[in-house]
Amino acid sequence: MRFWRWLADRWVMGVALLVLGYLSLPILVVAGLSFNRPSSRLSYDFNEFTLDNWRRPCATSDMCDAVVRSVQIGFLATAVATVIGTLMAFALVRHRFTGRSGINLLIFLPMATPELVMGTSLLALFVAAGVPQGFGTVVIAHVMFCVSFVVVTVKARLAGMDRRLEEAAMDLYAGPWQTFRRVTLPLVLPGIVAAALLAFSLSFDDFIITNFNAGTTVTFPMYVWGAAQRGIPPQVNVIGTAMFGIALLLVGLTSLRGRRARRADLRAVATADLRTVATADLQAVAAADLQAVAAAGRRAQGPS
């Protein structure tokens, strides 16, 4: 009976751990194969442990060039999409204007449209406009679908933010810029960082839209797709593991910073409460002393 009660209390956590393990299994396989020396280029079984793949991640120069190109495209697309998406999110949440509902609908279209349709549409647009396919068209295409994810992420953060904090800052004579810099931005920053990380991962990982609009530009996913026909080098697993580790580190640092900030806020509130209580106690003691002195004075003046 005790076992079934214990199982009933923890079965949800057990299912969650199983799902997380299932989702993490491909990542663990890639990480394990990054230390593998395959028996042949077309072999994906674990043959022999080695650190040569990590010592020489750029043994294939074309692969490292593709990785650098993907990182450049990802950073550019992320920077542009984060700025545009954050401004759009503020406008949609904080202001009421004509066409607001229509814009909210248009924002979800790139997220709901199949990548095949979007890739061919952008290709037709660039060809009709006479724009040569290459690095620039890939950045434009990535910005287009990354903006929607940034807007949705930042909007969710803004919708859950308490506007009374900004009103309190302005009641304390803070100007609009001071209120934004010291109150609004720190509260919205976790959402902006999350949106930027999401946009970068989507841009770095995209293949279908990039394949239609890249021209002669080769990104890392396109290199992997081409190398799969003649054998994927084990250094690809090194790059994948390193990118996952960097993303995990950034998420962990962001979470740790947010936790420290919350602890600092709690300590500040506790210190303020202690100061308030101490001040009230001192005032009470001073009032009691004054009453005692006044009573003693009245007793001294009574007989006379």
PDB file of C-alpha atoms in Angstrom, residues 28-39 43-50 53:
ATOM      1  CA  LEU A  28      24.181  11.841 -25.979  1.00  0.00           C
ATOM      2  CA  VAL A  29      24.749   9.738 -29.101  1.00  0.00           C
ATOM      3  CA  VAL A  30      26.245  12.723 -30.953  1.00  0.00           C
ATOM      4  CA  ALA A  31      28.446  13.552 -27.955  1.00  0.00           C
ATOM      5  CA  GLY A  32      29.631   9.951 -27.770  1.00  0.00           C
ATOM      6  CA  LEU A  33      30.381   9.770 -31.498  1.00  0.00           C
ATOM      7  CA  SER A  34      32.509  12.905 -31.209  1.00  0.00           C
ATOM      8  CA  PHE A  35      35.056  10.714 -29.383  1.00  0.00           C
ATOM      9  CA  ASN A  36      34.846   7.925 -31.963  1.00  0.00           C
ATOM     10  CA  ARG A  37      37.333   6.889 -34.636  1.00  0.00           C
ATOM     11  CA  PRO A  38      35.067   5.293 -37.270  1.00  0.00           C
ATOM     12  CA  SER A  39      36.199   2.260 -39.161  1.00  0.00           C
ATOM     13  CA  SER A  43      30.295   3.813 -40.647  1.00  0.00           C
ATOM     14  CA  TYR A  44      28.412   5.330 -37.695  1.00  0.00           C
ATOM     15  CA  ASP A  45      29.050   2.643 -35.082  1.00  0.00           C
ATOM     16  CA  PHE A  46      31.396   3.234 -32.149  1.00  0.00           C
ATOM     17  CA  ASN A  47      34.724   1.712 -33.152  1.00  0.00           C
ATOM     18  CA  GLU A  48      37.503   3.197 -31.011  1.00  0.00           C
ATOM     19  CA  PHE A  49      37.814   5.974 -28.436  1.00  0.00           C
ATOM     20  CA  THR A  50      39.950   8.929 -29.501  1.00  0.00           C
ATOM     21  CA  ASN A  53      38.461  14.791 -33.311  1.00  0.00           C
TER      22      ASN A  53
END
